[in-house]
PDB file of C-alpha atoms in Angstrom:
ATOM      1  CA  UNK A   1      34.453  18.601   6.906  1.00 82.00           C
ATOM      2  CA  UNK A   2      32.021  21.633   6.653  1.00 92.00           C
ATOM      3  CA  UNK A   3      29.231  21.208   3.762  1.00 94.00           C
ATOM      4  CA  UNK A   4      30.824  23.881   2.181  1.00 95.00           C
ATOM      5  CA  UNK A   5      34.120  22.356   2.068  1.00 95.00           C
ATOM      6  CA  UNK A   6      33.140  18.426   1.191  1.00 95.00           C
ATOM      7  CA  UNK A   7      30.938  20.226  -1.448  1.00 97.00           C
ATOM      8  CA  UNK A   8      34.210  22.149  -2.862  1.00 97.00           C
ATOM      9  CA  UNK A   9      36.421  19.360  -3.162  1.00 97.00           C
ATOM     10  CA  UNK A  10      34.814  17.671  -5.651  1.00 98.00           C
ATOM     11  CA  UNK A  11      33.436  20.431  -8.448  1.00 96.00           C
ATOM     12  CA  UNK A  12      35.692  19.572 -10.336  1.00 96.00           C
ATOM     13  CA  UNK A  13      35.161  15.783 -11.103  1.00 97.00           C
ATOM     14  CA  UNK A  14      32.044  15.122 -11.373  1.00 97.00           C
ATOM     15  CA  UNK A  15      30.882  14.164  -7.940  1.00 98.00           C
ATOM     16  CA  UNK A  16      27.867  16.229  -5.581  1.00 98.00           C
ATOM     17  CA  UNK A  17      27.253  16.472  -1.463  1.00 97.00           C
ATOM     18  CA  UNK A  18      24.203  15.424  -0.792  1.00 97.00           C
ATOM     19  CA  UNK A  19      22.990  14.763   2.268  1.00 94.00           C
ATOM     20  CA  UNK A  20      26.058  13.605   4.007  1.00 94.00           C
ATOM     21  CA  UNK A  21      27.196  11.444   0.862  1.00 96.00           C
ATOM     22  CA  UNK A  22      29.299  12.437  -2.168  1.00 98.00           C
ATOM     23  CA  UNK A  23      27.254  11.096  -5.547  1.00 98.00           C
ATOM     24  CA  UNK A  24      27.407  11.176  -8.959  1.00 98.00           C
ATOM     25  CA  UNK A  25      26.597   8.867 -12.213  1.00 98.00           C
ATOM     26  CA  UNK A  26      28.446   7.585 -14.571  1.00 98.00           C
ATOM     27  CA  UNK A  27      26.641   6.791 -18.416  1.00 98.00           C
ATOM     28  CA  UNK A  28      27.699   3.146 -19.812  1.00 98.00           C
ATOM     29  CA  UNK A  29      25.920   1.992 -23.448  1.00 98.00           C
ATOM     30  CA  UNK A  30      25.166  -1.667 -21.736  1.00 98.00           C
ATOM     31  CA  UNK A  31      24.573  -3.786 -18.439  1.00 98.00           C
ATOM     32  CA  UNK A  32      28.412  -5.423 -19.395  1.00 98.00           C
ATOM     33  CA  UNK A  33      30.018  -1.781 -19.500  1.00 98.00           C
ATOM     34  CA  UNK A  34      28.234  -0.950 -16.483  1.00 98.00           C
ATOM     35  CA  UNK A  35      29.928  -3.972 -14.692  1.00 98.00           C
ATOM     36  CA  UNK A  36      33.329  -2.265 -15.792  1.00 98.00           C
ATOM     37  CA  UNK A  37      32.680   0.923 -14.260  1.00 98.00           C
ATOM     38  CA  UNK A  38      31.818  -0.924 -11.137  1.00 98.00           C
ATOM     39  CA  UNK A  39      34.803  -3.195 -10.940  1.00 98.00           C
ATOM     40  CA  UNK A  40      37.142  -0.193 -11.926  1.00 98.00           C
ATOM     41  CA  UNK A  41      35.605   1.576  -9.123  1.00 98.00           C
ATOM     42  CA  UNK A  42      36.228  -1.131  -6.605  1.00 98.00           C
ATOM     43  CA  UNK A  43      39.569  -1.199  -7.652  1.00 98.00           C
ATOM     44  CA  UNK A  44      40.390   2.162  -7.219  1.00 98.00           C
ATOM     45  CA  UNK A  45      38.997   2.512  -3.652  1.00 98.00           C
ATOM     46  CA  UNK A  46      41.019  -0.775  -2.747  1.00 98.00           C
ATOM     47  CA  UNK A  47      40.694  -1.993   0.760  1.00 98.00           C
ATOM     48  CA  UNK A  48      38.117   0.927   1.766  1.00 98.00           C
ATOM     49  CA  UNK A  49      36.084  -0.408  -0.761  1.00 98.00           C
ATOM     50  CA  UNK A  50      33.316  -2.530   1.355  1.00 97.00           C
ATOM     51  CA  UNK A  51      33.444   0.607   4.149  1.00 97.00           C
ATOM     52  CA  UNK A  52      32.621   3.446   1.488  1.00 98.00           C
ATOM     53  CA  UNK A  53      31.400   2.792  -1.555  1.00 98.00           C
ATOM     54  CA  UNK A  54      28.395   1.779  -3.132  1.00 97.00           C
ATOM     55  CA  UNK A  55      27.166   1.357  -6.528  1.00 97.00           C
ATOM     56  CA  UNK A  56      23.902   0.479  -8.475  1.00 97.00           C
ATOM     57  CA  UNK A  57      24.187  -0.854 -11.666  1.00 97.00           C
ATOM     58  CA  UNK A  58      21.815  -0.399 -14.689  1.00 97.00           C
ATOM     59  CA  UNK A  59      22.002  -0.592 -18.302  1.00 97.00           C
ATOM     60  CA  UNK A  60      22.459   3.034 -19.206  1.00 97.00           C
ATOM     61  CA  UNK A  61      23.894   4.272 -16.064  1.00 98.00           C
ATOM     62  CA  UNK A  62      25.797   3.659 -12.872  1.00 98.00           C
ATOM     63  CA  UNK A  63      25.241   5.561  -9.896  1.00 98.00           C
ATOM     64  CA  UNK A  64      27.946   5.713  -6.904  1.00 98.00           C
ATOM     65  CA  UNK A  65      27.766   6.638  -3.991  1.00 98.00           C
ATOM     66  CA  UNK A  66      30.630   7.726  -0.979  1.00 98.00           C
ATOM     67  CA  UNK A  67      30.183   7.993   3.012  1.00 97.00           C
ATOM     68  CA  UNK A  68      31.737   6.324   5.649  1.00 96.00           C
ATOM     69  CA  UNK A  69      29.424   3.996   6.226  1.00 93.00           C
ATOM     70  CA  UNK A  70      30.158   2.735  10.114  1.00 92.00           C
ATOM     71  CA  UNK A  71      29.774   6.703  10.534  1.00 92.00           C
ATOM     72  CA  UNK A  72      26.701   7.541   8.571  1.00 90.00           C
ATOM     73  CA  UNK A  73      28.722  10.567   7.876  1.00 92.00           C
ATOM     74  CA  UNK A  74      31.403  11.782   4.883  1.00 95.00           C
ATOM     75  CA  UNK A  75      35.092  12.225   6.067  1.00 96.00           C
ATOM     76  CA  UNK A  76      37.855  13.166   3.771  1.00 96.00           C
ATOM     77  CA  UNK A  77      38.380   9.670   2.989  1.00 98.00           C
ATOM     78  CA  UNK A  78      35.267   9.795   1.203  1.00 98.00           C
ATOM     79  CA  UNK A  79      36.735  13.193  -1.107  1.00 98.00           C
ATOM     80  CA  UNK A  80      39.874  10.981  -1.579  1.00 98.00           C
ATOM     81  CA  UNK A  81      37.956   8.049  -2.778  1.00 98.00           C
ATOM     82  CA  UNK A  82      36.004  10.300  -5.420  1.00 98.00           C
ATOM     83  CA  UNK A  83      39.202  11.291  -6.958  1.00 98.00           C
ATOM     84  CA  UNK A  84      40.597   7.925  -7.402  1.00 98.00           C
ATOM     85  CA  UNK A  85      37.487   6.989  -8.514  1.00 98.00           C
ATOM     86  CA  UNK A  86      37.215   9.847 -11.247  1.00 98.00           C
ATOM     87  CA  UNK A  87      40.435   9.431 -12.350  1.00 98.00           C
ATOM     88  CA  UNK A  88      40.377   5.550 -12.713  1.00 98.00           C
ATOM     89  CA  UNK A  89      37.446   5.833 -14.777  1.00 98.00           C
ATOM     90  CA  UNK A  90      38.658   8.303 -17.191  1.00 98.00           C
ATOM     91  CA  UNK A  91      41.219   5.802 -17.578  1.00 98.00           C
ATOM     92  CA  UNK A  92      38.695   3.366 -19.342  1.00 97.00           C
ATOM     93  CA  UNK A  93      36.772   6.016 -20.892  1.00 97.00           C
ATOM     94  CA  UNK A  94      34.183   6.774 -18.676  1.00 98.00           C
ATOM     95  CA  UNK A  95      33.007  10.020 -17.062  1.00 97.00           C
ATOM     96  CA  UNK A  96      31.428  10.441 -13.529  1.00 97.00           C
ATOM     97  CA  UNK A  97      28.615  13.456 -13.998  1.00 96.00           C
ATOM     98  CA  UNK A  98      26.318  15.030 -11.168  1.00 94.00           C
ATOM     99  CA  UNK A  99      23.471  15.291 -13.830  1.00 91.00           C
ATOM    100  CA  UNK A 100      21.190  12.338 -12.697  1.00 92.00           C
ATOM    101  CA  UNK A 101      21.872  12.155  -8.910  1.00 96.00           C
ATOM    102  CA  UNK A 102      19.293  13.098  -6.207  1.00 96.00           C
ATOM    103  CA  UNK A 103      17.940  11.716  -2.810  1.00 96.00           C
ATOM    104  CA  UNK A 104      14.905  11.199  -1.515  1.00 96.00           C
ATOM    105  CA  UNK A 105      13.514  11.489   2.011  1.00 96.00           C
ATOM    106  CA  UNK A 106       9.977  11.529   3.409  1.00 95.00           C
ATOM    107  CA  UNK A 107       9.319  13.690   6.178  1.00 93.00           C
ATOM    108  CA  UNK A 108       6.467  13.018   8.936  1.00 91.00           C
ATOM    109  CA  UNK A 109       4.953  15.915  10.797  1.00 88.00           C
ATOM    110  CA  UNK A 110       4.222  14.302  14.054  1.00 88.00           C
ATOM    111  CA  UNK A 111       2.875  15.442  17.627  1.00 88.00           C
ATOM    112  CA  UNK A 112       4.603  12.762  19.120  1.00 90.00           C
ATOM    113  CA  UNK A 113       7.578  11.228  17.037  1.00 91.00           C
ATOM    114  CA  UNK A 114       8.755   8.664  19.988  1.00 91.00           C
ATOM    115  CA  UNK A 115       5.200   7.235  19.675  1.00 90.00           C
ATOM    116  CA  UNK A 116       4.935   6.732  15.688  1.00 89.00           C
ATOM    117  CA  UNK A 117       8.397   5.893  15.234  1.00 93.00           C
ATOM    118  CA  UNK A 118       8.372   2.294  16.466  1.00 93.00           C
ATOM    119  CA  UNK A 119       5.463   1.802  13.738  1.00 91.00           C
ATOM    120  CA  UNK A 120       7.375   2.764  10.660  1.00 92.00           C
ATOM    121  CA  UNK A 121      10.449   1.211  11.643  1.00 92.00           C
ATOM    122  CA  UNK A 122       8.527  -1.753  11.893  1.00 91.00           C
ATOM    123  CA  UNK A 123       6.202  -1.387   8.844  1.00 86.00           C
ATOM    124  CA  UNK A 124       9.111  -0.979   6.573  1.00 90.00           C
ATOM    125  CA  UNK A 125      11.378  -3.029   7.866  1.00 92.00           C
ATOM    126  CA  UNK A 126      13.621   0.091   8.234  1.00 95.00           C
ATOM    127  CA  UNK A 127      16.558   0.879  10.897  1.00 94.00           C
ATOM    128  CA  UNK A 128      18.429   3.216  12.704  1.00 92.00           C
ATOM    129  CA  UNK A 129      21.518   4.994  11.441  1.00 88.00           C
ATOM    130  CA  UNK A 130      24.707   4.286  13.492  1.00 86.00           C
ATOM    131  CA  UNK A 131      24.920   6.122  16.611  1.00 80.00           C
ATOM    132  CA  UNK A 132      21.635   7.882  16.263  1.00 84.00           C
ATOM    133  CA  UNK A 133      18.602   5.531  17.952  1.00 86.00           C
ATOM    134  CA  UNK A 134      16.943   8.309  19.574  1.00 90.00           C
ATOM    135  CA  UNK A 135      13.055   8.478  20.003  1.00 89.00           C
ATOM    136  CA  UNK A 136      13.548  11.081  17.419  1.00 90.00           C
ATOM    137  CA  UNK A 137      16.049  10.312  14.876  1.00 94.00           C
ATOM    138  CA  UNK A 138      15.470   9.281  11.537  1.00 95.00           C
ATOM    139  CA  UNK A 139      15.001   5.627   9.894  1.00 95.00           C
ATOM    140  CA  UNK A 140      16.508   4.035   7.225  1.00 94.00           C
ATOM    141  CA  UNK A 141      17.258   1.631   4.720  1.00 94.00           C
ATOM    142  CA  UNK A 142      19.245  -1.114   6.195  1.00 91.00           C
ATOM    143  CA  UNK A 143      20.173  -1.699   1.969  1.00 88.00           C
ATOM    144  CA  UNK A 144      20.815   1.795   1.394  1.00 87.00           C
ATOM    145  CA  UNK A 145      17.589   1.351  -1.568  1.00 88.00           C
ATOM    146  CA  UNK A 146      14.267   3.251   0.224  1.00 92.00           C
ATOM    147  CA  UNK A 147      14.108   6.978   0.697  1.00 95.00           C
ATOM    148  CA  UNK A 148      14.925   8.411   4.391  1.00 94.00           C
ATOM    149  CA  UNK A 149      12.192   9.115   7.434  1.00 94.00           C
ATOM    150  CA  UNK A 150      12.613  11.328   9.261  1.00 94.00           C
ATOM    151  CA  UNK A 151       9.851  13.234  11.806  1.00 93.00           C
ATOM    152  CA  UNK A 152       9.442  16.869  12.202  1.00 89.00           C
ATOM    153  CA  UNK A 153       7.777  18.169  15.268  1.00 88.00           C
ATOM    154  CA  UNK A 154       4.305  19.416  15.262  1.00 83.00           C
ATOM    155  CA  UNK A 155       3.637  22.028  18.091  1.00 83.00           C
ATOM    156  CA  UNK A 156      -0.427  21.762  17.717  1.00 82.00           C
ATOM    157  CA  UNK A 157      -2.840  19.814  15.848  1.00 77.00           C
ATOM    158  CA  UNK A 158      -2.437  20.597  11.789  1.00 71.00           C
ATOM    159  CA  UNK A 159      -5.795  18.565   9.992  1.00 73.00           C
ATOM    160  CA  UNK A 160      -6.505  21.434   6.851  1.00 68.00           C
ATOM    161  CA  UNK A 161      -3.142  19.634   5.369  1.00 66.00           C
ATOM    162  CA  UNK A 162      -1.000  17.066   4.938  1.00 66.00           C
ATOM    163  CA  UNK A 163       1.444  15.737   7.459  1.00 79.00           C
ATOM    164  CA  UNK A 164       3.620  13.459   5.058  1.00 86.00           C
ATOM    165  CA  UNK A 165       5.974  15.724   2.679  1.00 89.00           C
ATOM    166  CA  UNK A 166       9.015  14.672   0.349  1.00 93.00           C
ATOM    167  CA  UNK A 167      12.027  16.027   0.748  1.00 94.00           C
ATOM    168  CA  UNK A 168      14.478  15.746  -2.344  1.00 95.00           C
ATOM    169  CA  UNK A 169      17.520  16.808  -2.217  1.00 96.00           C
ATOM    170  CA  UNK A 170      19.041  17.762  -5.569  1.00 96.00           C
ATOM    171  CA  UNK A 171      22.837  19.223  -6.526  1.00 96.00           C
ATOM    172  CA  UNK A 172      23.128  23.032  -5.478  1.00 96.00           C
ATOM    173  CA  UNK A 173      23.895  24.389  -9.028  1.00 95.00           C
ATOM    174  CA  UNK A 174      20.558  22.410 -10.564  1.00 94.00           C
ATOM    175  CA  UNK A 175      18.191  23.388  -7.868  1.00 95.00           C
ATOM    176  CA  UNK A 176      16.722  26.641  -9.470  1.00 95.00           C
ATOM    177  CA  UNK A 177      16.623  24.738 -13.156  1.00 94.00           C
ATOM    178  CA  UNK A 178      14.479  21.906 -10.740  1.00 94.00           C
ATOM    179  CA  UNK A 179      12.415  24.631  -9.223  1.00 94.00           C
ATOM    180  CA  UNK A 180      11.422  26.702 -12.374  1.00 95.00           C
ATOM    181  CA  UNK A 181      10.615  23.410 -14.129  1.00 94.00           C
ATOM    182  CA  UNK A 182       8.093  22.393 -11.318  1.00 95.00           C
ATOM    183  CA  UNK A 183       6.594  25.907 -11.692  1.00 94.00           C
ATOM    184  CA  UNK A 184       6.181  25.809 -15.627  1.00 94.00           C
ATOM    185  CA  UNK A 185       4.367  22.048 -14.378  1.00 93.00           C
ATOM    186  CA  UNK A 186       1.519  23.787 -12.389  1.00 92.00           C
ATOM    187  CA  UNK A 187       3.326  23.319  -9.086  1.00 92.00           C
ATOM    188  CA  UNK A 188       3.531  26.606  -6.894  1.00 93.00           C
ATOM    189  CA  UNK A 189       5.956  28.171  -4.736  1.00 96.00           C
ATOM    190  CA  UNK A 190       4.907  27.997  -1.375  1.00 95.00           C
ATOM    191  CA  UNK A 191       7.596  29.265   0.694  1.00 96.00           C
ATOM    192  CA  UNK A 192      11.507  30.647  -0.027  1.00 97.00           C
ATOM    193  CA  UNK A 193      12.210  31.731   3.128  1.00 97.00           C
ATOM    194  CA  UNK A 194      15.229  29.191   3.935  1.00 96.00           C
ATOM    195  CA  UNK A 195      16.083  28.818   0.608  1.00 97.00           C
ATOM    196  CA  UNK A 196      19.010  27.767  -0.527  1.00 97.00           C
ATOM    197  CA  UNK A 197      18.477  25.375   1.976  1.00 97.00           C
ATOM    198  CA  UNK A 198      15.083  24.524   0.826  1.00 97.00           C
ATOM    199  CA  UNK A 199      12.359  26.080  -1.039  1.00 97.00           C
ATOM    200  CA  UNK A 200       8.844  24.919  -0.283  1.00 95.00           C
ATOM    201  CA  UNK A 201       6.584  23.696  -3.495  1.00 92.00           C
ATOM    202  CA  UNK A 202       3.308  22.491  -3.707  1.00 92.00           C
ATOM    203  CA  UNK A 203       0.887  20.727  -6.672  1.00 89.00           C
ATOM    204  CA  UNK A 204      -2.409  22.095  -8.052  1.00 84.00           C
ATOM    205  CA  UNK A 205      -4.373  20.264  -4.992  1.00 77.00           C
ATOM    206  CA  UNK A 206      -1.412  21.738  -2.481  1.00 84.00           C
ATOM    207  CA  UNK A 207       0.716  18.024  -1.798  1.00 82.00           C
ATOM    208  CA  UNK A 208       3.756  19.703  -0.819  1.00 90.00           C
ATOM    209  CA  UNK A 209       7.761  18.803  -1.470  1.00 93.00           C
ATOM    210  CA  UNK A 210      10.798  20.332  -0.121  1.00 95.00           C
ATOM    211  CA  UNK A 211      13.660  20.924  -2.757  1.00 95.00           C
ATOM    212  CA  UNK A 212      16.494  21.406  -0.812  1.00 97.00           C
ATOM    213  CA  UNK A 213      20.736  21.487  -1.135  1.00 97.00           C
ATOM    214  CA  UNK A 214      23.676  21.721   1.326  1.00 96.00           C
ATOM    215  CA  UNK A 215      23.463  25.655   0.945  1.00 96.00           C
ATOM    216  CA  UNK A 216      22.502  27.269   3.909  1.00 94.00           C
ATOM    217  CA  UNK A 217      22.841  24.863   6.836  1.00 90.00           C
ATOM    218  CA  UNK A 218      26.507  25.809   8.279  1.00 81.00           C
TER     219      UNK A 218
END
């Protein structure tokens, strides 16, 4: 599925692409209601539960996530899941809403990824994603909890500024309500020249962060 298309089939209940997953939250009054939404989410995705879905369970909120998971990738299984999902819940009351949901990656400018790469896997205990071990590619997670690394290549030396940047990567439709609140902050716009895949900001002492979406990538 193109971005475009994954992002599309979904609108409509409550779910966002980001980032090769499909996301979205659903708000519960207690840890016990919570527990509902999760079971009633299980249930609907049946035996693809375990391969596709995850969930994180607090007191005011659940958060699920979609992706085939031995693909590190979203395939229309993943859009089929959401609507069972949505529709399961709405069943028992609950709502799934795009509101809360973001992801979080930290990019590395590097001069040489192959030789830092080894020390960050290492140092946080991080992986590789299926299929993608490459001197290269990015790191994560094995438990799905810690943001993304991934290393961007450096062409010369870059000391005046920092080499570690966030990248967050927020719902298309809420990325210029993010950006204009950063702004109204004291943050600065840096860069829009690939927005909407990403806009470039910066703080009062110029730490930068990417804000990027799906938008602009096929």
């Amino acid at each position: 599925m193109s971005r475009a298309e994954a992002s599309e089939a979904v609108l409509d209940v409550g779910w966002r692409f980001l980032l090769g997953t499909l996301q979205s939250a659903v708000p519960v009054p207690s840890l016990a209601a919570g527990a509902e939404v999760v079971a009633a989410a299980v249930r609907a995705a049946g035996e693809h539960a375990d391969g596709h879905l995850r969930a994180d369970l607090r007191a005011d909120r659940v958060f699920l996530s979609l992706q085939t998971l031995r693909l590190a990738s979203l395939t229309s299984r993943d859009v089929e899941l959401a609507h069972r999902i949505s529709a399961a819940l709405a069943t028992i009351g609950r709502t799934t809403e795009p509101q809360a949901v973001q992801m979080l990656e930290v990019a590395i400018d590097a001069l040489d990824s192959a030789a830092i790469r080894p020390f960050w896997k290492a140092v946080l205990g991080y992986t590789h994603e299926p299929s993608a071990d490459g001197p290269a590619d990015p790191i994560v997670d094995p438990a799905g909890r810690g943001p993304a690394i991934w290393f961007q290549q450096m062409t010369e030396p870059r000391p005046q500024r920092n080499r570690v940047h966030f990248d967050l990567c927020v719902p298309h439709d809420q990325a210029p309500g993010r950006l204009a609140a950063a702004v109204a902050a004291g943050g600065r716009l840096v860069s829009e020249r690939r927005a909407p895949a990403f806009w470039v900001l910066a703080d009062a002492e110029g730490n930068e962060v990417c804000v990027t979406t799906w938008q602009g990538r096929d």
